[in-house]
CSV table of C-alpha atoms and ligand atoms in Angstrom, one decimal:
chain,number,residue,atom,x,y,z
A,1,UNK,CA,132.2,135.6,-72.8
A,2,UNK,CA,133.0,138.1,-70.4
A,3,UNK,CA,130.5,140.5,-69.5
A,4,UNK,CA,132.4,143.9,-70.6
A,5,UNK,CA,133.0,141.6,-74.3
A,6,UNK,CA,129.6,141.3,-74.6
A,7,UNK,CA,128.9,145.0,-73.8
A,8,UNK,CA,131.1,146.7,-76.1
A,9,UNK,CA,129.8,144.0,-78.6
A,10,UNK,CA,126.0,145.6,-78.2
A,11,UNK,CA,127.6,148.9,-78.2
A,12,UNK,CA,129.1,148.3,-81.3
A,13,UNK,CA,125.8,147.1,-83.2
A,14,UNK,CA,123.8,149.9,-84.7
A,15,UNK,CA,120.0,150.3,-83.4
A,16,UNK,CA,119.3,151.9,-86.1
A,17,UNK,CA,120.9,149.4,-88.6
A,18,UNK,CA,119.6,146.6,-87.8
A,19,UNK,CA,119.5,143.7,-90.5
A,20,UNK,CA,115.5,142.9,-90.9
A,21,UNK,CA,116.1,139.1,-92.2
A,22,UNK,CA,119.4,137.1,-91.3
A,23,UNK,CA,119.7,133.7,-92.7
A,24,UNK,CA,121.7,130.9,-91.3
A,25,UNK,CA,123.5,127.7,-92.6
A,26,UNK,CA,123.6,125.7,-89.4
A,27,UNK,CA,127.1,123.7,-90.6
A,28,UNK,CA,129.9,122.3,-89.1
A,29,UNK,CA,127.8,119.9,-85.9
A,30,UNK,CA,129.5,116.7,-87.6
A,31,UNK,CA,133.1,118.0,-87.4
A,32,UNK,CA,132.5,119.4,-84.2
A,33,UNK,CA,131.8,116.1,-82.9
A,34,UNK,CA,134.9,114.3,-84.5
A,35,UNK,CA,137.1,116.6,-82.7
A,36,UNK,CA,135.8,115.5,-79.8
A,37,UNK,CA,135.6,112.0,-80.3
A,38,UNK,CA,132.1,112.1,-79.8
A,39,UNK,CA,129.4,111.0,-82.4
A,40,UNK,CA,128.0,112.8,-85.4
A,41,UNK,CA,125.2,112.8,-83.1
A,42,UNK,CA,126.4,114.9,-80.2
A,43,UNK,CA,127.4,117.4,-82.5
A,44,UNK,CA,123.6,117.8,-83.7
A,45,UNK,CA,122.7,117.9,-80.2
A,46,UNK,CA,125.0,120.6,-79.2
A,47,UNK,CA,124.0,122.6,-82.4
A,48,UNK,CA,120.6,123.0,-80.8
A,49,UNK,CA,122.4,125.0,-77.8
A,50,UNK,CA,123.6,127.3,-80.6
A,51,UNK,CA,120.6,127.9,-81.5
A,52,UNK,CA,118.9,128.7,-78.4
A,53,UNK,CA,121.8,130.8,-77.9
A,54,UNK,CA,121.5,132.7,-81.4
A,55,UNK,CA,117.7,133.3,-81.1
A,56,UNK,CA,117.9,135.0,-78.1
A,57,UNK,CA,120.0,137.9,-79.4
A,58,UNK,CA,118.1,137.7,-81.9
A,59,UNK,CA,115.0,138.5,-80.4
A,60,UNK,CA,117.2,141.3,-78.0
A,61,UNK,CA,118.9,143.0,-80.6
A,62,UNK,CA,114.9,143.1,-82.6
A,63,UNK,CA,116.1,141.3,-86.0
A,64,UNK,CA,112.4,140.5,-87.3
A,65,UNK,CA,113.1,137.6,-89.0
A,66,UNK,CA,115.7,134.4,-88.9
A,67,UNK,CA,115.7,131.6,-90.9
A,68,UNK,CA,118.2,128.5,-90.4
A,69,UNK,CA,118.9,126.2,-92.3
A,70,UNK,CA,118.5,122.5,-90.7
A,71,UNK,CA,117.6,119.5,-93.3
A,72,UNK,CA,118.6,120.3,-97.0
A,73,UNK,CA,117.0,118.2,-100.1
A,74,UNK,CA,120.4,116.6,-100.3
A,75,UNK,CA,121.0,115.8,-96.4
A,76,UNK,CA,118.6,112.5,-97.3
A,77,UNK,CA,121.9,111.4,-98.8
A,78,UNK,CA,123.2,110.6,-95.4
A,79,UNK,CA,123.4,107.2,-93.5
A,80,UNK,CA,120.0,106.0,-92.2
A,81,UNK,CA,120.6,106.4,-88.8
A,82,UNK,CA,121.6,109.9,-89.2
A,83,UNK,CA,119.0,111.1,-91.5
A,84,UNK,CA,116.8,109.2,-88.5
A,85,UNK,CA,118.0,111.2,-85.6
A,86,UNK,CA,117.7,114.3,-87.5
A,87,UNK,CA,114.5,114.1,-88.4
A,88,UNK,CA,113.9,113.5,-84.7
A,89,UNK,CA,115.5,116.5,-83.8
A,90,UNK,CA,112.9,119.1,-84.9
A,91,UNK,CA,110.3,117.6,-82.2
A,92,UNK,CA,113.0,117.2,-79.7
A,93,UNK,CA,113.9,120.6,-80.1
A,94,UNK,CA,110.2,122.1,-80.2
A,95,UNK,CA,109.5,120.0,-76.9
A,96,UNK,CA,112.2,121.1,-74.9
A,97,UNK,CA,111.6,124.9,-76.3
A,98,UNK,CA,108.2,126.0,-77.4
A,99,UNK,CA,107.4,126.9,-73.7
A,100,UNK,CA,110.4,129.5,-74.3
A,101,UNK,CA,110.0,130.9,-77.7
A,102,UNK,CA,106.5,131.8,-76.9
A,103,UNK,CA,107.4,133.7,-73.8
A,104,UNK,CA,109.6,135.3,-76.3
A,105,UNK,CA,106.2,135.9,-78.6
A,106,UNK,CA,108.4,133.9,-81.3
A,107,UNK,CA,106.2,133.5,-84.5
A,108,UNK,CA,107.6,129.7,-86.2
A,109,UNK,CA,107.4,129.1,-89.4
A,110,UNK,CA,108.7,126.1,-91.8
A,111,UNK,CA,110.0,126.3,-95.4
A,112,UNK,CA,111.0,123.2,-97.5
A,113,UNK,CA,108.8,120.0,-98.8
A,114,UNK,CA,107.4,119.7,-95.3
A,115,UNK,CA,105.3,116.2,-97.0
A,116,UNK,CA,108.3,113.7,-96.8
A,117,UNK,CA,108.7,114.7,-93.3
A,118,UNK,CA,107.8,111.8,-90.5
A,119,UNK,CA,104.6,111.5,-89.3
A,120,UNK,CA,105.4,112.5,-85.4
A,121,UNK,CA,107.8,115.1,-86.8
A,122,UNK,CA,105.2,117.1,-88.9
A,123,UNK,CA,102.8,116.7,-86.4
A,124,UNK,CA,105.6,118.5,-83.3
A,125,UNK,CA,106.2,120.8,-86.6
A,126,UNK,CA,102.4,121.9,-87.3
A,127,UNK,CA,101.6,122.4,-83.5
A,128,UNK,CA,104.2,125.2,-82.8
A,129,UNK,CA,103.1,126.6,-86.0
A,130,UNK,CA,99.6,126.8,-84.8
A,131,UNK,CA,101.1,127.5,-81.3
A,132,UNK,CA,102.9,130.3,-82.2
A,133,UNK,CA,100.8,131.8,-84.9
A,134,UNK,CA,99.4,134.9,-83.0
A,135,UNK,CA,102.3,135.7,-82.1
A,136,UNK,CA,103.8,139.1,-82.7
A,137,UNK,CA,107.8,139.0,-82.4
A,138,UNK,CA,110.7,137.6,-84.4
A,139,UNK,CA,109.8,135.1,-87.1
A,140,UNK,CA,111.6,132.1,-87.5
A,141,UNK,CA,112.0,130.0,-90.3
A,142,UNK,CA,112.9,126.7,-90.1
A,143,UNK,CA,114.4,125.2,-93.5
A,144,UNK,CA,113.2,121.6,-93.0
A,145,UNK,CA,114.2,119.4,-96.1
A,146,UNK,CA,114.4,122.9,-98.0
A,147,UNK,CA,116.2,122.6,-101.6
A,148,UNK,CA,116.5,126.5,-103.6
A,149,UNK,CA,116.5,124.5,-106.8
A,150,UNK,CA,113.2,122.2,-105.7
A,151,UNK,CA,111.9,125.7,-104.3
A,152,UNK,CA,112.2,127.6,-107.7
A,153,UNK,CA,111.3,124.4,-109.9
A,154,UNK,CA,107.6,124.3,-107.9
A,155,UNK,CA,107.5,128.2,-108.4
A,156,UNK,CA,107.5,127.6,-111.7
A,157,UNK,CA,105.4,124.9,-112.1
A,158,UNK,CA,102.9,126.8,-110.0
A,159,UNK,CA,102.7,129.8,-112.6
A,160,UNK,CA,102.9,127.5,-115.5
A,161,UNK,CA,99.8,126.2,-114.2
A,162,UNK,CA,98.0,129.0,-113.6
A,163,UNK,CA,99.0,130.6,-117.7
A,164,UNK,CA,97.5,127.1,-118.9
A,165,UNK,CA,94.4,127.7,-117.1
A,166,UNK,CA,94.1,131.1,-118.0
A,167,UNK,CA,94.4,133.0,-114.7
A,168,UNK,CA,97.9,134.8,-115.6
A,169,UNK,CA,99.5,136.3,-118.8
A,170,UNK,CA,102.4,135.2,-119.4
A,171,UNK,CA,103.5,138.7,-119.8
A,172,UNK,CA,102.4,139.6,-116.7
A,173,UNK,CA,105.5,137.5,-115.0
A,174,UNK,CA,107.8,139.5,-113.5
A,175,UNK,CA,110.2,139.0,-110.8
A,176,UNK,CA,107.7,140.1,-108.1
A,177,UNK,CA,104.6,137.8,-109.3
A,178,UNK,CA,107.6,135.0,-109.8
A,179,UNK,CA,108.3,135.8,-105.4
A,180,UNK,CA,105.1,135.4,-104.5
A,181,UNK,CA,105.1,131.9,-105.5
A,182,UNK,CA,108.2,131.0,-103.1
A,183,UNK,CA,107.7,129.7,-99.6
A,184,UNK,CA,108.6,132.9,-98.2
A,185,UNK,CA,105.6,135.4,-99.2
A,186,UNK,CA,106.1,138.9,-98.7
A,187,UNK,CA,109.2,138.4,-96.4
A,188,UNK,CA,111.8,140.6,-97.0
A,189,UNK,CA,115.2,138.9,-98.6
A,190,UNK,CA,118.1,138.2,-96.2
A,191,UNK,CA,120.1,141.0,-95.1
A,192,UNK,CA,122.5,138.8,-93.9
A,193,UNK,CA,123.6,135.1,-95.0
A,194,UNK,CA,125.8,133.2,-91.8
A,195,UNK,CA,128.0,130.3,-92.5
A,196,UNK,CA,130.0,128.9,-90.1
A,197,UNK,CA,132.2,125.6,-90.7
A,198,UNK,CA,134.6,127.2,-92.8
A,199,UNK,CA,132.6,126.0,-95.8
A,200,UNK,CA,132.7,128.7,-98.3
A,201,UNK,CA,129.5,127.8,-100.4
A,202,UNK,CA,125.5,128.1,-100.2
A,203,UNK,CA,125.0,124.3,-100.4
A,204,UNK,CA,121.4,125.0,-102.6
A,205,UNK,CA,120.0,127.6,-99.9
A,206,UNK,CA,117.7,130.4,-100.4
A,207,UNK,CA,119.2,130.5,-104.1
A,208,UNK,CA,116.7,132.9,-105.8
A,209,UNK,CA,116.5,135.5,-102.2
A,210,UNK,CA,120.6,136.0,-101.3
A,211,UNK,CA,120.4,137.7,-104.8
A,212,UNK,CA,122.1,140.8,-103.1
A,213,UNK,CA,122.6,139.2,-99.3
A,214,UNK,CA,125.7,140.2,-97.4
A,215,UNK,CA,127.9,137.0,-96.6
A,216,UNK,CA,129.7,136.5,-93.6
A,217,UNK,CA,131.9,132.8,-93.4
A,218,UNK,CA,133.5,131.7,-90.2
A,219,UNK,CA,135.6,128.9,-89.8
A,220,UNK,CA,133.6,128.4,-86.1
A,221,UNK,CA,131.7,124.9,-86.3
A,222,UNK,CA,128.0,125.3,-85.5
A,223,UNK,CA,128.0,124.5,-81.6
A,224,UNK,CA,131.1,126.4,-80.6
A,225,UNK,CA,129.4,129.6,-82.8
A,226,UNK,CA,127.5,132.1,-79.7
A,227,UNK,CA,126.5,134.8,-78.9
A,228,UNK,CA,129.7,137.1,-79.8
A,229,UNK,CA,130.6,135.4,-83.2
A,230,UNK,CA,126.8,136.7,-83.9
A,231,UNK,CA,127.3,140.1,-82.7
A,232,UNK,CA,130.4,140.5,-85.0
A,233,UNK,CA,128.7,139.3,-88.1
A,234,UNK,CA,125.9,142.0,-87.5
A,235,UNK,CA,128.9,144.8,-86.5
A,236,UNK,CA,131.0,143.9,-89.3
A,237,UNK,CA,127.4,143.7,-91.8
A,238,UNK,CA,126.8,147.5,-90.6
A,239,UNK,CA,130.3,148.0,-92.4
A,240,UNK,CA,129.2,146.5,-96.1
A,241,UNK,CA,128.1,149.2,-98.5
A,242,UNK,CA,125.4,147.4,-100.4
A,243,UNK,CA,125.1,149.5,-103.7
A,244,UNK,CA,122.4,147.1,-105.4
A,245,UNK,CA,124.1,147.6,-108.5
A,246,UNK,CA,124.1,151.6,-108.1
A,247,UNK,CA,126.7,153.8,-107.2
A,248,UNK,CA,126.5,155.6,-103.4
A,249,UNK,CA,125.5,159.3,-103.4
B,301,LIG,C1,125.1,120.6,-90.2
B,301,LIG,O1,126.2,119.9,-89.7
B,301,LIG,C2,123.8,119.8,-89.9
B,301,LIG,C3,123.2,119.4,-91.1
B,301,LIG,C4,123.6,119.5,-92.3
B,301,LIG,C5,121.9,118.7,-90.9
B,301,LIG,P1,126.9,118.7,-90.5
B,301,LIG,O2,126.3,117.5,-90.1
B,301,LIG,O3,126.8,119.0,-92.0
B,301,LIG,O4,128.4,118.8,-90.0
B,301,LIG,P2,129.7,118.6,-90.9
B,301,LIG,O5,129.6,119.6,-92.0
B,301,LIG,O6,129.7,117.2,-91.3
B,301,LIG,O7,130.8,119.0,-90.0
B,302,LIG,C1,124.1,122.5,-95.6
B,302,LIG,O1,125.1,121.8,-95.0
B,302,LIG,C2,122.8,122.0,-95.1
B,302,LIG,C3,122.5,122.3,-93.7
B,302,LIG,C4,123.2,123.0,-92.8
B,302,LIG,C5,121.2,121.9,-93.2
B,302,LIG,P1,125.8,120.5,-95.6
B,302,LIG,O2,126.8,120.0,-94.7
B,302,LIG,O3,124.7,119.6,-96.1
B,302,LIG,O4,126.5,121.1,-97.0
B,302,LIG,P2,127.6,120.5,-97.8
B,302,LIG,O5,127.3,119.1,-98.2
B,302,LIG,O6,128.9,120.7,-97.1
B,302,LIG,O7,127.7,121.4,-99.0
B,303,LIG,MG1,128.1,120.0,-93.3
């Protein structure tokens, strides 16, 4: 991208305007790699460019928090030796970046039923959480074998507990005290749902939170998706008129 692109794209985003939460479906890395002639693979790898790429303006622009989808409850579906590789990918990627995201005072966080995770994965997984815990910047959320409908069914299960045992009334469940029992406490909804790959569905993400998220599709696959396809999204969210269901003034 040229460098007068890139400034008129900044110019173009609101300071003021800013989307506090923008949530990613990372799609698109296999097709990628077909068109190259490359493995499934190489498109996975490439994806992680992406995301170095995407983080960073991220962090410029001072979104507070991300959270991209990587490994869904339905990805273990896949071959063996893709599932493999993927699962591999979280420690690959924390090696090669931690050293960076806490320069950039990046806060990591995971979402998803972290337990089914491999052992050396969980372990790369648990140390940039500890790592990066103090931290005071931009939060990202990794979805790591995240499911909306697995999400919502242990929310529920969690509350139903707590009626039988007598530490809630029933009538006291409301969509607030149902929230808190999500992976995301006390973090603001998405602002702002990204899906590249041309895809035009939520493939069980964040099903109870994009309640009233902005979506923005793009036929860009994952790894070719930078910098300016980001900047876009964010001018073209500061367009949207989000009414919540009541009428502008
Ligand atoms: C997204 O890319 C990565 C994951 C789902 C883990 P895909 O692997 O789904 O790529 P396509 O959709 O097959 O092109
Ligand atoms: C969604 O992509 C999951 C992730 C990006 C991690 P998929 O490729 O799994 O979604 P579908 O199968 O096309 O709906
Ligand atoms: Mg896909």
């Amino acid at each position: 991208m040229s460098i007068k692109k890139d400034e008129e794209l900044l110019k173009l985003v609101k300071k003021n305007e800013i989307p506090a939460h923008v949530a990613v479906i990372m799609d698109g890395n296999g097709r990628w790699a077909k068109n190259k002639g490359l493995p499934r693979i190489a498109g996975h790898k490439a994806g992680m460019d992406t995301l170095r790429e995407i983080i960073s303006c991220a962090a410029e622009i001072g979104i507070k928090v991300m959270t991209f989808y990587a490994f869904s409850t339905e990805n273990w579906k896949r071959p063996p030796w893709e599932v493999k590789y993927l699962m591999k990918l979280p420690e690959e990627y924390l090696q090669k970046e931690l050293c960076t995201l806490m320069e950039k005072n990046v806060v990591i966080k995971a979402i998803g039923d972290l337990s089914r995770l491999p052992r050396k994965t969980l372990s790369a997984v648990n140390y940039a959480l500890e790592s990066t815990r103090n931290n005071t910047g931009l939060t990202i959320n990794f979805a790591l074998n995240y499911g909306g409908r697995t999400e919502i069914v242990d929310a529920v299960k969690q509350i139903a507990q707590k009626v039988v045992e007598g530490n809630l009334d029933i009538n006291k469940i409301d969509s607030h005290i149902f929230a808190e029992h999500l992976y995301m406490r006390g973090v603001p909804d998405p602002d702002l749902l990204i899906r590249p790959s041309g895809e035009l569905r939520i493939s069980n993400f964040l099903l109870w939170q994009i309640a009233y998220t902005e979506m923005w599709f793009t036929r860009i696959l994952w790894p070719d998706f930078n910098r300016e396809h980001f900047l876009r999204a964010i001018n073209e969210y500061q367009k949207r008129d989000r009414r919540f269901g009541g009428i502008n003034k």
